[in-house]
Coordinates of N, CA, C and O in Angstrom, one line a residue:
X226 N 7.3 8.7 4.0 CA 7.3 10.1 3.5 C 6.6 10.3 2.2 O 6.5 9.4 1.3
X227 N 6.2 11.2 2.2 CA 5.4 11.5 0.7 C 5.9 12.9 0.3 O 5.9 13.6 1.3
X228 N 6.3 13.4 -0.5 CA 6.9 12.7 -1.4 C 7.9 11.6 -1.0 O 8.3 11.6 0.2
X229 N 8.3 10.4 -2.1 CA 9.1 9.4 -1.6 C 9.9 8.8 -2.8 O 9.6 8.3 -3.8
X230 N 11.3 9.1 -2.0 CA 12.3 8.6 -2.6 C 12.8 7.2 -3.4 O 12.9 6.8 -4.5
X231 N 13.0 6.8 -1.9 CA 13.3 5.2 -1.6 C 12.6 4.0 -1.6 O 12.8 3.1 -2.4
X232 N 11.6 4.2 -0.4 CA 10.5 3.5 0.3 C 9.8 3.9 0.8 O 10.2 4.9 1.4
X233 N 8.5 3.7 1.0 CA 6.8 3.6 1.8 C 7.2 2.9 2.8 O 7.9 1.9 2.9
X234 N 6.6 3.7 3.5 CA 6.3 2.5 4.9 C 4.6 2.9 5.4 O 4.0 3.9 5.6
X235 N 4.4 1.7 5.5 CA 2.7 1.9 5.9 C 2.1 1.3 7.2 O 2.2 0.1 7.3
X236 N 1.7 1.7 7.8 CA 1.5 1.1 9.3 C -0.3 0.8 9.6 O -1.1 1.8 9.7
X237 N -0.6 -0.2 9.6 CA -2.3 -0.4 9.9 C -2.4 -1.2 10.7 O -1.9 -2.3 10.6
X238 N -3.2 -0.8 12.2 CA -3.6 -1.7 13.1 C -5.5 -2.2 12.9 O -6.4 -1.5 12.5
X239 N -5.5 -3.0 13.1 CA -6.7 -3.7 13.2 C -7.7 -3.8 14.5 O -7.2 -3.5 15.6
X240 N -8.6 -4.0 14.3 CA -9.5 -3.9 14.9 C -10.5 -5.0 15.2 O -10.7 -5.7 14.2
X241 N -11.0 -5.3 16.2 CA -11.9 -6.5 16.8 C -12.4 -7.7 15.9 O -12.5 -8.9 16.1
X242 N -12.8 -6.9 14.6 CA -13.8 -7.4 13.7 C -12.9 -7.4 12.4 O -13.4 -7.5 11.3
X243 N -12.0 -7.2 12.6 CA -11.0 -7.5 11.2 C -10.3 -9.1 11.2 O -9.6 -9.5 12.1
X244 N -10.5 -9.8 10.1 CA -10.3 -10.8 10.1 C -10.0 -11.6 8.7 O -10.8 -12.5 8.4
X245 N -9.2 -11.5 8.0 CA -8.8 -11.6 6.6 C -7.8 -10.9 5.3 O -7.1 -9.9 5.4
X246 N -7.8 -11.4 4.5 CA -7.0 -10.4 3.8 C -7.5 -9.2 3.1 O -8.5 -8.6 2.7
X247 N -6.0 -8.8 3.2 CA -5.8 -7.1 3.4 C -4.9 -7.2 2.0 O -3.9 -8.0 1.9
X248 N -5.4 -6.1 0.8 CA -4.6 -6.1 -0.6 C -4.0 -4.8 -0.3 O -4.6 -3.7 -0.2
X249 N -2.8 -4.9 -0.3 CA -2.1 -3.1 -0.8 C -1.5 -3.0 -1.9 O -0.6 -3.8 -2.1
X250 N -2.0 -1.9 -3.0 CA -1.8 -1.9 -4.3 C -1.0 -0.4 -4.4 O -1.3 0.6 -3.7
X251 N -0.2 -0.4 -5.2 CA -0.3 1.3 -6.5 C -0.2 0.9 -7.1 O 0.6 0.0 -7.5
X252 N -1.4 1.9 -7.9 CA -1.8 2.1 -9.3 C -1.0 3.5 -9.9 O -0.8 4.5 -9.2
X253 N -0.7 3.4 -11.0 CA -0.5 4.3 -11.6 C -1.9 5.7 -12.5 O -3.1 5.9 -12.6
X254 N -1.4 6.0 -12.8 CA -2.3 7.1 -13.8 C -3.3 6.4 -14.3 O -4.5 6.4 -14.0
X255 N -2.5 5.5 -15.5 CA -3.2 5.2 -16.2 C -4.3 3.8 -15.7 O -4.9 3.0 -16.5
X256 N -4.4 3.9 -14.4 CA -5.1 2.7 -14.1 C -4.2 1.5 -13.9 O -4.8 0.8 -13.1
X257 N -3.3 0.9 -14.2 CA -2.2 -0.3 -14.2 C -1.8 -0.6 -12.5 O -1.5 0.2 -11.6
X258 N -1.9 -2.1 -12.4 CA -1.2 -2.1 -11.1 C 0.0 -2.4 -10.9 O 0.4 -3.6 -11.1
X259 N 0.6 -1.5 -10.7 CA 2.5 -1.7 -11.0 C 2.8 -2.5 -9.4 O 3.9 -3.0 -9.3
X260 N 2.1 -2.7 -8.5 CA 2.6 -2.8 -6.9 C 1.1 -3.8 -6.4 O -0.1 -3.5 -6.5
X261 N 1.6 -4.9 -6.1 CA 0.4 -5.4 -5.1 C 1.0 -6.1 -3.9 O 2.2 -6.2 -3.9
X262 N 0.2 -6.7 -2.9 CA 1.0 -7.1 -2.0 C -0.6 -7.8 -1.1 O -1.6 -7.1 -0.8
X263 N -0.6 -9.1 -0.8 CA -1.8 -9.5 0.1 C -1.4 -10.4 1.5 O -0.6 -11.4 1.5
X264 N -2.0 -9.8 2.7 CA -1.5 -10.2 3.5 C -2.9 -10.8 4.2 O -4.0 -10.3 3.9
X265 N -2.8 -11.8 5.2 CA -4.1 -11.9 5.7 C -3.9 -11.3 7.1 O -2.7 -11.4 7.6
X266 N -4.7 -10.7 7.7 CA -4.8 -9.9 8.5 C -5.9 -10.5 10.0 O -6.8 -11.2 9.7
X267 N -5.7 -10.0 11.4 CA -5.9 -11.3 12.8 C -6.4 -9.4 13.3 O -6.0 -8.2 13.1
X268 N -7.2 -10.0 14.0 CA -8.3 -8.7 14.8 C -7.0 -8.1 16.0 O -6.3 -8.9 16.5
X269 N -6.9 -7.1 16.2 CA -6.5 -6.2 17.3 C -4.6 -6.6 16.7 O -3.8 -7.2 17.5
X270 N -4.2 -6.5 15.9 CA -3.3 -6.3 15.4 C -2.1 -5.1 14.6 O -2.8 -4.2 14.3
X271 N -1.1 -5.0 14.4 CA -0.1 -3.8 14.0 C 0.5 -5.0 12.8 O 0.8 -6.1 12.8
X272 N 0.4 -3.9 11.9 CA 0.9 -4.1 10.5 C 1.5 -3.5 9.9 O 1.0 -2.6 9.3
X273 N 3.3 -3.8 9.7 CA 4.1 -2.4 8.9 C 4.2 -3.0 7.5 O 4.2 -4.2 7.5
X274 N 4.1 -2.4 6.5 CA 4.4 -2.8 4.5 C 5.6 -1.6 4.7 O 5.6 -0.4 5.0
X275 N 6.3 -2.2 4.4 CA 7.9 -1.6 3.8 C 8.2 -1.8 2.4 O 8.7 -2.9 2.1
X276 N 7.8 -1.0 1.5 CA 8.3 -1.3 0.0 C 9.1 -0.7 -0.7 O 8.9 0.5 -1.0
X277 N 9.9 -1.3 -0.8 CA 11.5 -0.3 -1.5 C 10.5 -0.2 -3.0 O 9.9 -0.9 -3.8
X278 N 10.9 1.2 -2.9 CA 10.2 1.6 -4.5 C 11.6 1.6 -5.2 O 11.5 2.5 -6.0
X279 N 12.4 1.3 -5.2 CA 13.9 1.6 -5.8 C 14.3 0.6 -6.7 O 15.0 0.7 -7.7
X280 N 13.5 -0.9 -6.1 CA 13.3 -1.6 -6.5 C 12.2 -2.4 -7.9 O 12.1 -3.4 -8.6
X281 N 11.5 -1.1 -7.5 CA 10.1 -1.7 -8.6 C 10.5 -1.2 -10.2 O 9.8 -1.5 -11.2
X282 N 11.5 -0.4 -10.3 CA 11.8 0.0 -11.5 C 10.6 0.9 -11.9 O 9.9 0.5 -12.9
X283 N 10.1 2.3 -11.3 CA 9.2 3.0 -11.9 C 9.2 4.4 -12.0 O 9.4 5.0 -10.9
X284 N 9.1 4.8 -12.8 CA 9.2 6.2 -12.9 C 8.8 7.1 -12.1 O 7.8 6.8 -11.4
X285 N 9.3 8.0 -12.0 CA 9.2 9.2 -11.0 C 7.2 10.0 -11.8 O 6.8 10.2 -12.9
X286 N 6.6 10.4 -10.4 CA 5.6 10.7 -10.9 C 4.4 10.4 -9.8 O 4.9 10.2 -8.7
X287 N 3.3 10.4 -9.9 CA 1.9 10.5 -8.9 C 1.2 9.4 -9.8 O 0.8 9.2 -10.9
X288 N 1.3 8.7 -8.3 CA 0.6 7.0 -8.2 C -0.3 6.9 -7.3 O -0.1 7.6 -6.3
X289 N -1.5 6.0 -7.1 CA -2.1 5.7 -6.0 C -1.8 4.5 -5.1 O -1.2 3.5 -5.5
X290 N -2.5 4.7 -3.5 CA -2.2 3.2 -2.8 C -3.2 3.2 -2.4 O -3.8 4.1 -1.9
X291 N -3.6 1.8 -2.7 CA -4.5 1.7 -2.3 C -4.9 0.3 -0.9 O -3.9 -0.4 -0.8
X292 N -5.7 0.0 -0.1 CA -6.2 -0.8 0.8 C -7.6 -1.5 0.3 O -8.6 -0.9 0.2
X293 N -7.4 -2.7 -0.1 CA -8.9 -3.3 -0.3 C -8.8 -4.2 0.7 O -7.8 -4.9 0.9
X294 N -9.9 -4.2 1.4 CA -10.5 -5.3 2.6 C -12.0 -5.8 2.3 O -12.9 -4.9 2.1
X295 N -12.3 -6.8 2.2 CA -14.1 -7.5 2.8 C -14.8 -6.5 1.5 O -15.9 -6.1 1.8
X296 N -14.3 -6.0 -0.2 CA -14.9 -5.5 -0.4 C -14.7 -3.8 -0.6 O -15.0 -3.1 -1.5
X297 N -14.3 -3.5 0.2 CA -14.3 -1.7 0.4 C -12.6 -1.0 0.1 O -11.7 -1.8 0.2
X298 N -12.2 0.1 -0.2 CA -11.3 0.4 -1.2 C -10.6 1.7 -0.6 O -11.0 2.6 -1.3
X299 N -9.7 2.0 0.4 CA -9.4 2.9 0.5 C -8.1 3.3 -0.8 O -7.5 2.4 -1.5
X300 N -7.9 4.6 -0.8 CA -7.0 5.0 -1.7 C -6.6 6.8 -1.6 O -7.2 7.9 -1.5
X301 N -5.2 6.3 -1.8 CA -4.8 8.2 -1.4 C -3.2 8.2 -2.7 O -2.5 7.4 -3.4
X302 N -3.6 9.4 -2.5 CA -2.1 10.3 -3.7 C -1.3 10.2 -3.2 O -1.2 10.6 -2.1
X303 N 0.1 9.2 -4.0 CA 1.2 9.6 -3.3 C 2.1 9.8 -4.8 O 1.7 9.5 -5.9
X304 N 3.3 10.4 -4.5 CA 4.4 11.2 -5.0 C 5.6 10.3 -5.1 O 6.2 10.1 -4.1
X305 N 6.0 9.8 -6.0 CA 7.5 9.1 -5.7 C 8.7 9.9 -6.6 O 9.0 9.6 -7.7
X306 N 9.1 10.5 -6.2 CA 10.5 11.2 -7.0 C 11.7 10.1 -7.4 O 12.7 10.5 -7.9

């Protein structure tokens, strides 16, 4: 859920030509990586990231997550209350 209380949950399936590791990050504002996580990742697969944010000790406020694979960077706004 976004906004988010507790925990993220993030779900990515893969694709034929996916084959290695997968970084999921949040960053904060200021650029900082308060969250990383690397998984290696197998073609035509389902992937859940469950991260208790309850856990990371961080303030309430707008962070990013991000997906780095082979090079390339996705990244979206999320909300943690």
């Amino acid at each position: 859920p976004n906004p988010s209380q507790d925990y993220i949950n993030i779900q990515i399936s893969t694709k034929n030509e996916c084959n290695g590791l997968l970084t999921l990050g949040i960053i904060n504002t200021k650029g900082q990586l308060i969250y990383q996580q690397d998984e290696m990742v197998n073609p035509n697969a389902k992937y859940i990231f469950n991260i208790d944010i309850l856990n990371l000790d961080i303030e309430s406020g707008v962070y990013y997550l991000t997906l780095q694979y082979k090079g390339e960077t996705i990244s979206c706004k999320i909300v943690l209350n």
